[in-house]
């Protein structure tokens, strides 16, 4: 199915619905519930209960549970893809671009934490999930190409395979969803610094 | 509840049971099923079906589904705790000990992949799960102490909080369960090298 865009959905003509929620708010509450109890285990009735709406009122906002999932996954993926299209990811040396991509990915993860959390739990159980996994793979390939470019330029060590290095670095980045909570003592710029410090420069003093 | 030990369970006097499976094999198959469909979603009837046993034959091996979970989580945790008690983790400089612990953790993760996978999915839904999370936290605290010792000794950069550094490094290590499959092109020694290379020495060339 085609990727849906949350922003264009939000700027579409308003649909009938109960006052009190716009589409973005319904999506936010749905994603929180999916993360709490699992997407597959969440019914439209559960979601209506959480929102205090009838099922038919909820269907005024969205066509299906799967549409909510598609919008939520697009929110995460379009954020990550956007990082690769930013000027900082396209200018400078390969190592500088990799540095920028890592910082950008941490920023997206912090800014869109519930959406990225949902994305990371997707296992490919439906066409929507498989399409999201395909976009994740395409993102990974673009990052791997950057790692390999930095290796070819002698800026990044070449004794680790590019795809393995990419998986290790994003393993570190993605693990943030397990413990990072916005509003705590570590802000996203600090966190981006720490990730780059560990992954690119290493913990050991030079 | 007290931690159970798989080895002592295996060396206990044999219990009645169907020929064809010993306790360790039942545990292995149970863990694979828990990882496939989730522990909470797996019934004793599901497990009996997978094993081709009746429920009562399965109860000759184990008292409860929760006992299987406790044994499985102990398999993962005792492996990780064992790494901290190895000579290589107790000798040499703090940075050398941290290096040894990281390599050991990767080795345990590869050797006991299904058990560690199960451990990483535990969310604290029962006393058994909460006890496992408590042991994970204690392990993390011991690693953090090692990181902070290496920082105090000037061997590891001190511009990152010890607990954050520990989370980032183990985020990387734990992410291996998402993609690493034994028997593939990357063996566990190679993987341990790559993790240490990224986390301790950094990707950027010096």
Short mmCIF file of C-alpha atoms in Angstrom, two decimals:
data_model
loop_
_atom_site.label_atom_id
_atom_site.label_comp_id
_atom_site.label_asym_id
_atom_site.label_seq_id
_atom_site.Cartn_x
_atom_site.Cartn_y
_atom_site.Cartn_z
CA UNK A 1 0.00 0.00 0.00
CA UNK A 2 1.20 3.56 -0.58
CA UNK A 3 2.84 5.38 2.31
CA UNK A 4 0.50 7.81 4.01
CA UNK A 5 1.70 11.11 5.30
CA UNK A 6 0.53 12.40 8.68
CA UNK A 7 1.01 16.03 7.77
CA UNK A 8 -0.98 15.82 4.55
CA UNK A 9 -3.61 13.84 6.44
CA UNK A 10 -3.77 16.63 8.99
CA UNK A 11 -4.06 19.35 6.36
CA UNK A 12 -6.81 17.49 4.49
CA UNK A 13 -10.32 18.93 4.78
CA UNK A 14 -11.65 18.22 8.26
CA UNK A 15 -13.75 15.08 8.57
CA UNK A 16 -16.73 14.72 10.80
CA UNK A 17 -15.76 13.63 14.31
CA UNK A 18 -16.36 14.24 17.96
CA UNK A 19 -15.11 17.55 19.28
CA UNK A 20 -12.12 17.12 21.57
CA UNK A 21 -9.86 15.11 19.28
CA UNK A 22 -8.29 15.90 15.95
CA UNK A 23 -6.76 13.17 13.81
CA UNK A 24 -3.25 13.75 15.17
CA UNK A 25 -4.48 13.34 18.74
CA UNK A 26 -6.36 10.15 17.94
CA UNK A 27 -3.20 8.82 16.30
CA UNK A 28 -1.07 9.74 19.31
CA UNK A 29 -3.41 8.00 21.73
CA UNK A 30 -3.67 4.95 19.46
CA UNK A 31 0.12 4.63 19.25
CA UNK A 32 0.43 4.86 23.03
CA UNK A 33 -2.10 2.03 23.37
CA UNK A 34 -0.41 -0.09 20.67
CA UNK A 35 2.89 0.29 22.54
CA UNK A 36 1.27 -0.60 25.86
CA UNK A 37 -0.52 -3.76 24.88
CA UNK A 38 0.75 -4.64 21.40
CA UNK A 39 -0.79 -3.71 18.04
CA UNK A 40 -2.21 -7.18 17.34
CA UNK A 41 -3.75 -7.41 20.81
CA UNK A 42 -5.44 -4.00 20.53
CA UNK A 43 -8.96 -3.96 19.10
CA UNK A 44 -10.82 -0.97 17.70
CA UNK A 45 -13.14 -1.40 20.69
CA UNK A 46 -10.15 -1.06 23.08
CA UNK A 47 -9.13 2.10 21.30
CA UNK A 48 -12.65 3.56 21.39
CA UNK A 49 -12.77 2.84 25.13
CA UNK A 50 -9.44 4.56 25.72
CA UNK A 51 -10.64 7.60 23.76
CA UNK A 52 -14.07 7.63 25.38
CA UNK A 53 -15.65 7.43 21.91
CA UNK A 54 -18.02 4.96 20.35
CA UNK A 55 -16.55 2.75 17.63
CA UNK A 56 -18.59 4.58 15.01
CA UNK A 57 -17.32 7.96 16.24
CA UNK A 58 -13.78 6.61 15.96
CA UNK A 59 -14.47 5.51 12.39
CA UNK A 60 -15.27 9.14 11.60
CA UNK A 61 -11.57 9.83 12.19
CA UNK A 62 -9.99 6.75 10.64
CA UNK A 63 -11.01 4.00 8.27
CA UNK A 64 -9.31 1.16 10.12
CA UNK A 65 -6.83 0.15 12.80
CA UNK A 66 -4.41 -0.63 9.97
CA UNK A 67 -4.66 2.93 8.68
CA UNK A 68 -3.59 4.16 12.11
CA UNK A 69 -0.64 1.77 12.04
CA UNK A 70 0.37 2.94 8.54
CA UNK A 71 0.26 6.60 9.58
CA UNK A 72 2.20 5.90 12.77
CA UNK A 73 4.93 3.95 10.97
CA UNK A 74 5.18 6.65 8.31
CA UNK A 75 5.69 9.25 11.04
CA UNK A 76 8.76 7.32 12.25
CA UNK A 77 10.11 6.41 8.81
CA UNK A 78 9.65 9.81 7.19
CA UNK A 79 11.54 11.33 10.13
CA UNK A 80 14.48 8.97 9.67
CA UNK A 81 14.48 9.32 5.88
CA UNK A 82 14.38 13.09 6.28
CA UNK A 83 17.65 12.97 8.21
CA UNK A 84 19.42 11.51 5.18
CA UNK A 85 18.08 14.32 3.00
CA UNK A 86 19.19 17.14 5.28
CA UNK A 87 22.08 19.34 4.03
CA UNK A 88 24.34 18.14 6.89
CA UNK A 89 23.95 14.57 5.64
CA UNK A 90 24.87 15.55 2.10
CA UNK A 91 27.79 17.90 2.64
CA UNK A 92 31.31 17.46 3.98
CA UNK A 93 33.37 14.31 4.30
CA UNK A 94 31.72 10.90 4.56
CA UNK A 95 32.65 10.76 8.27
CA UNK A 96 31.10 14.19 8.85
CA UNK A 97 27.94 13.11 7.07
CA UNK A 98 27.79 9.92 9.14
CA UNK A 99 28.20 12.00 12.29
CA UNK A 100 25.29 14.23 11.17
CA UNK A 101 23.10 11.23 10.35
CA UNK A 102 23.69 9.68 13.76
CA UNK A 103 22.83 12.92 15.56
CA UNK A 104 19.77 13.35 13.37
CA UNK A 105 18.58 9.81 14.01
CA UNK A 106 18.86 10.34 17.78
CA UNK A 107 16.91 13.58 17.44
CA UNK A 108 14.12 11.87 15.46
CA UNK A 109 14.02 9.02 17.93
CA UNK A 110 13.63 11.42 20.87
CA UNK A 111 11.14 13.70 19.09
CA UNK A 112 8.99 10.82 17.79
CA UNK A 113 9.72 8.25 20.51
CA UNK A 114 6.34 6.43 20.56
CA UNK A 115 6.29 6.18 16.75
CA UNK A 116 9.83 4.81 16.52
CA UNK A 117 9.10 2.43 19.40
CA UNK A 118 6.16 1.05 17.42
CA UNK A 119 8.28 0.80 14.25
CA UNK A 120 10.97 -1.21 16.05
CA UNK A 121 8.40 -3.79 17.16
CA UNK A 122 7.06 -4.45 13.67
CA UNK A 123 7.64 -8.05 12.62
CA UNK A 124 6.06 -8.14 9.15
CA UNK A 125 2.67 -9.60 10.02
CA UNK A 126 0.75 -7.68 7.30
CA UNK A 127 1.31 -5.73 4.07
CA UNK A 128 1.54 -2.48 6.06
CA UNK A 129 4.21 -3.98 8.33
CA UNK A 130 6.13 -5.49 5.43
CA UNK A 131 6.15 -2.15 3.59
CA UNK A 132 7.52 -0.48 6.74
CA UNK A 133 10.26 -3.12 7.06
CA UNK A 134 11.16 -2.54 3.42
CA UNK A 135 11.55 1.20 4.09
CA UNK A 136 13.68 0.44 7.15
CA UNK A 137 15.92 -1.77 5.03
CA UNK A 138 16.27 0.96 2.39
CA UNK A 139 17.24 3.43 5.15
CA UNK A 140 19.81 0.96 6.51
CA UNK A 141 21.27 0.51 3.04
CA UNK A 142 21.74 4.25 2.64
CA UNK A 143 23.50 4.44 6.03
CA UNK A 144 25.66 1.42 5.14
CA UNK A 145 26.67 3.17 1.90
CA UNK A 146 27.74 6.17 3.99
CA UNK A 147 29.77 3.92 6.34
CA UNK A 148 31.42 2.23 3.37
CA UNK A 149 32.15 5.60 1.76
CA UNK A 150 33.85 6.73 4.99
CA UNK A 151 35.82 3.48 5.05
CA UNK A 152 36.92 3.94 1.43
CA UNK A 153 38.02 7.48 2.30
CA UNK A 154 40.08 6.16 5.24
CA UNK A 155 37.99 8.12 7.74
CA UNK A 156 36.37 5.09 9.36
CA UNK A 157 38.12 1.83 10.25
CA UNK A 158 37.69 -0.81 7.59
CA UNK A 159 38.25 -3.93 9.71
CA UNK A 160 34.48 -4.18 10.34
CA UNK A 161 32.00 -4.98 7.58
CA UNK A 162 29.87 -1.95 6.68
CA UNK A 163 26.53 -3.72 7.22
CA UNK A 164 27.67 -5.10 10.61
CA UNK A 165 28.92 -1.68 11.68
CA UNK A 166 25.62 -0.10 10.65
CA UNK A 167 23.66 -2.70 12.62
CA UNK A 168 25.81 -2.18 15.72
CA UNK A 169 25.51 1.61 15.59
CA UNK A 170 21.77 1.53 15.03
CA UNK A 171 21.45 -1.18 17.66
CA UNK A 172 22.84 1.39 20.05
CA UNK A 173 20.63 4.21 18.73
CA UNK A 174 17.47 2.10 18.70
CA UNK A 175 18.07 0.79 22.23
CA UNK A 176 17.28 4.30 23.45
CA UNK A 177 13.58 3.46 23.17
CA UNK A 178 14.09 0.97 26.02
CA UNK A 179 15.12 3.54 28.60
CA UNK A 180 15.10 7.11 27.31
CA UNK A 181 12.23 9.25 28.59
CA UNK A 182 11.92 12.88 27.41
CA UNK A 183 12.02 15.41 30.21
CA UNK A 184 14.64 13.46 32.16
CA UNK A 185 18.15 14.66 33.00
CA UNK A 186 19.59 13.81 29.53
CA UNK A 187 18.31 15.98 26.66
CA UNK A 188 18.42 14.96 23.01
CA UNK A 189 21.49 17.05 22.09
CA UNK A 190 23.39 15.54 25.04
CA UNK A 191 22.23 12.06 24.03
CA UNK A 192 23.30 12.65 20.41
CA UNK A 193 26.72 13.73 21.68
CA UNK A 194 27.02 10.59 23.79
CA UNK A 195 26.01 8.25 20.94
CA UNK A 196 28.52 9.85 18.54
CA UNK A 197 31.16 9.84 21.27
CA UNK A 198 30.76 6.11 21.86
CA UNK A 199 30.10 4.90 18.32
CA UNK A 200 32.41 7.09 16.27
CA UNK A 201 35.12 8.11 18.70
CA UNK A 202 35.03 5.20 21.14
CA UNK A 203 35.01 5.04 24.91
CA UNK A 204 38.73 4.48 25.33
CA UNK A 205 40.82 7.59 25.81
CA UNK A 206 43.26 8.27 23.02
CA UNK B 1 11.19 -16.50 44.38
CA UNK B 2 14.63 -18.11 44.53
CA UNK B 3 16.62 -18.37 41.32
CA UNK B 4 16.56 -21.86 39.83
CA UNK B 5 19.58 -23.33 38.15
CA UNK B 6 19.26 -25.32 34.94
CA UNK B 7 22.36 -27.38 35.59
CA UNK B 8 21.33 -28.40 39.08
CA UNK B 9 17.85 -29.10 37.75
CA UNK B 10 19.37 -31.35 35.11
CA UNK B 11 21.57 -33.18 37.59
CA UNK B 12 18.66 -33.79 39.96
CA UNK B 13 17.33 -37.35 40.16
CA UNK B 14 15.46 -38.12 36.93
CA UNK B 15 11.74 -37.50 37.07
CA UNK B 16 9.17 -39.58 35.32
CA UNK B 17 8.59 -38.41 31.77
CA UNK B 18 8.05 -39.54 28.22
CA UNK B 19 11.08 -40.97 26.48
CA UNK B 20 12.40 -38.68 23.75
CA UNK B 21 12.78 -35.47 25.75
CA UNK B 22 14.90 -34.64 28.75
CA UNK B 23 14.23 -31.51 30.80
CA UNK B 24 16.81 -29.44 28.92
CA UNK B 25 15.18 -30.30 25.59
CA UNK B 26 11.71 -29.44 26.86
CA UNK B 27 13.09 -26.12 28.10
CA UNK B 28 14.75 -25.39 24.75
CA UNK B 29 11.56 -26.06 22.81
CA UNK B 30 9.49 -24.04 25.28
CA UNK B 31 11.82 -21.05 24.96
CA UNK B 32 11.65 -21.21 21.15
CA UNK B 33 7.85 -21.17 21.36
CA UNK B 34 7.82 -18.31 23.91
CA UNK B 35 10.04 -16.28 21.56
CA UNK B 36 7.84 -17.06 18.57
CA UNK B 37 4.46 -16.17 19.99
CA UNK B 38 5.18 -14.42 23.29
CA UNK B 39 5.30 -15.94 26.78
CA UNK B 40 1.92 -14.58 27.89
CA UNK B 41 0.23 -15.77 24.70
CA UNK B 42 1.63 -19.31 25.02
CA UNK B 43 -0.49 -21.82 26.94
CA UNK B 44 0.66 -25.12 28.41
CA UNK B 45 -1.64 -26.72 25.82
CA UNK B 46 0.27 -24.92 23.00
CA UNK B 47 3.52 -26.21 24.42
CA UNK B 48 2.22 -29.78 24.77
CA UNK B 49 1.06 -29.63 21.13
CA UNK B 50 4.46 -28.42 19.96
CA UNK B 51 6.16 -31.24 21.89
CA UNK B 52 3.64 -33.85 20.80
CA UNK B 53 2.96 -34.65 24.45
CA UNK B 54 -0.21 -34.59 26.50
CA UNK B 55 -0.43 -31.83 29.09
CA UNK B 56 -0.12 -34.39 31.86
CA UNK B 57 3.03 -35.84 30.25
CA UNK B 58 4.46 -32.32 30.10
CA UNK B 59 3.69 -31.85 33.80
CA UNK B 60 5.92 -34.85 34.48
CA UNK B 61 8.80 -32.65 33.32
CA UNK B 62 7.84 -29.31 34.80
CA UNK B 63 5.48 -28.01 37.46
CA UNK B 64 4.28 -24.96 35.54
CA UNK B 65 4.82 -22.63 32.60
CA UNK B 66 6.28 -20.16 35.07
CA UNK B 67 8.90 -22.68 36.19
CA UNK B 68 10.03 -22.97 32.56
CA UNK B 69 10.27 -19.19 32.36
CA UNK B 70 12.28 -19.01 35.59
CA UNK B 71 14.73 -21.66 34.36
CA UNK B 72 15.07 -19.97 30.97
CA UNK B 73 15.73 -16.53 32.45
CA UNK B 74 18.25 -18.02 34.88
CA UNK B 75 20.09 -19.59 31.94
CA UNK B 76 20.56 -16.12 30.43
CA UNK B 77 21.30 -14.30 33.69
CA UNK B 78 23.71 -16.85 35.14
CA UNK B 79 25.64 -16.70 31.87
CA UNK B 80 25.97 -12.92 32.04
CA UNK B 81 26.76 -12.91 35.76
CA UNK B 82 29.38 -15.60 35.13
CA UNK B 83 31.22 -13.25 32.77
CA UNK B 84 31.77 -10.77 35.60
CA UNK B 85 33.20 -13.53 37.78
CA UNK B 86 35.70 -14.80 35.19
CA UNK B 87 39.41 -14.10 35.87
CA UNK B 88 39.64 -11.82 32.80
CA UNK B 89 36.96 -9.59 34.32
CA UNK B 90 38.80 -9.37 37.61
CA UNK B 91 42.41 -8.88 36.50
CA UNK B 92 44.23 -6.09 34.69
CA UNK B 93 43.28 -2.47 34.28
CA UNK B 94 39.65 -1.36 34.47
CA UNK B 95 39.65 -0.83 30.68
CA UNK B 96 41.02 -4.33 30.12
CA UNK B 97 38.36 -5.78 32.42
CA UNK B 98 35.65 -3.85 30.59
CA UNK B 99 36.98 -5.17 27.29
CA UNK B 100 36.83 -8.74 28.67
CA UNK B 101 33.28 -8.25 29.98
CA UNK B 102 32.06 -6.96 26.63
CA UNK B 103 33.60 -9.91 24.77
CA UNK B 104 32.18 -12.30 27.35
CA UNK B 105 28.70 -10.78 27.11
CA UNK B 106 28.73 -11.18 23.31
CA UNK B 107 29.83 -14.80 23.73
CA UNK B 108 27.01 -15.54 26.21
CA UNK B 109 24.50 -13.83 23.94
CA UNK B 110 25.57 -15.93 20.96
CA UNK B 111 25.81 -19.19 22.94
CA UNK B 112 22.47 -18.69 24.71
CA UNK B 113 20.70 -16.58 22.08
CA UNK B 114 17.10 -17.82 22.64
CA UNK B 115 17.43 -17.44 26.42
CA UNK B 116 18.84 -13.91 26.22
CA UNK B 117 16.20 -13.00 23.62
CA UNK B 118 13.52 -14.08 26.10
CA UNK B 119 15.21 -12.15 28.92
CA UNK B 120 15.28 -8.95 26.88
CA UNK B 121 11.53 -9.13 26.32
CA UNK B 122 10.66 -9.42 30.00
CA UNK B 123 8.58 -6.47 31.17
CA UNK B 124 7.94 -7.33 34.83
CA UNK B 125 4.47 -8.88 34.55
CA UNK B 126 4.99 -11.40 37.38
CA UNK B 127 7.23 -12.13 40.37
CA UNK B 128 9.48 -14.30 38.19
CA UNK B 129 9.85 -11.49 35.65
CA UNK B 130 10.45 -8.87 38.33
CA UNK B 131 13.15 -11.02 39.93
CA UNK B 132 14.84 -11.35 36.53
CA UNK B 133 14.71 -7.59 35.97
CA UNK B 134 16.26 -7.10 39.41
CA UNK B 135 19.15 -9.41 38.47
CA UNK B 136 19.59 -7.53 35.17
CA UNK B 137 19.77 -4.25 37.08
CA UNK B 138 22.37 -5.70 39.46
CA UNK B 139 24.42 -6.85 36.45
CA UNK B 140 24.16 -3.38 34.88
CA UNK B 141 25.30 -1.79 38.14
CA UNK B 142 28.39 -3.98 38.22
CA UNK B 143 29.24 -3.04 34.61
CA UNK B 144 28.61 0.63 35.36
CA UNK B 145 31.02 0.39 38.31
CA UNK B 146 33.61 -1.00 35.90
CA UNK B 147 33.01 1.86 33.43
CA UNK B 148 33.31 4.41 36.24
CA UNK B 149 36.48 2.73 37.48
CA UNK B 150 37.98 2.99 34.00
CA UNK B 151 36.93 6.65 33.85
CA UNK B 152 38.53 7.36 37.24
CA UNK B 153 41.71 5.70 36.00
CA UNK B 154 41.72 7.92 32.88
CA UNK B 155 41.37 4.90 30.58
CA UNK B 156 37.84 5.67 29.41
CA UNK B 157 36.51 9.11 28.49
CA UNK B 158 34.69 10.78 31.35
CA UNK B 159 32.48 13.16 29.36
CA UNK B 160 29.68 10.55 29.31
CA UNK B 161 27.84 9.46 32.46
CA UNK B 162 28.76 5.91 33.46
CA UNK B 163 25.16 4.66 33.51
CA UNK B 164 24.41 6.21 30.09
CA UNK B 165 27.60 4.71 28.62
CA UNK B 166 26.68 1.29 30.03
CA UNK B 167 23.19 1.53 28.53
CA UNK B 168 24.56 2.54 25.12
CA UNK B 169 27.14 -0.25 25.05
CA UNK B 170 24.67 -2.89 26.16
CA UNK B 171 22.09 -1.45 23.77
CA UNK B 172 24.55 -2.34 21.05
CA UNK B 173 25.31 -5.78 22.49
CA UNK B 174 21.66 -6.64 23.11
CA UNK B 175 20.61 -5.54 19.63
CA UNK B 176 22.46 -8.59 18.32
CA UNK B 177 19.40 -10.69 19.18
CA UNK B 178 17.53 -8.79 16.44
CA UNK B 179 19.73 -9.96 13.58
CA UNK B 180 22.49 -12.34 14.65
CA UNK B 181 21.95 -15.96 13.67
CA UNK B 182 24.55 -18.59 14.66
CA UNK B 183 26.05 -20.42 11.71
CA UNK B 184 26.11 -17.31 9.51
CA UNK B 185 29.22 -15.62 8.13
CA UNK B 186 30.06 -13.78 11.40
CA UNK B 187 31.20 -16.01 14.29
CA UNK B 188 31.04 -15.01 17.93
CA UNK B 189 34.75 -14.13 18.27
CA UNK B 190 34.51 -11.91 15.17
CA UNK B 191 31.35 -10.32 16.55
CA UNK B 192 33.00 -9.70 19.93
CA UNK B 193 35.91 -8.03 18.12
CA UNK B 194 33.50 -5.80 16.18
CA UNK B 195 31.55 -4.76 19.28
CA UNK B 196 34.72 -3.87 21.19
CA UNK B 197 36.10 -2.12 18.10
CA UNK B 198 33.03 0.10 17.82
CA UNK B 199 32.22 0.67 21.49
CA UNK B 200 35.66 0.99 23.04
CA UNK B 201 37.88 2.11 20.18
CA UNK B 202 35.34 3.88 17.95
CA UNK B 203 34.67 3.73 14.26
CA UNK B 204 36.69 6.80 13.34
CA UNK B 205 40.30 6.18 12.38
CA UNK B 206 42.83 7.68 14.73
#
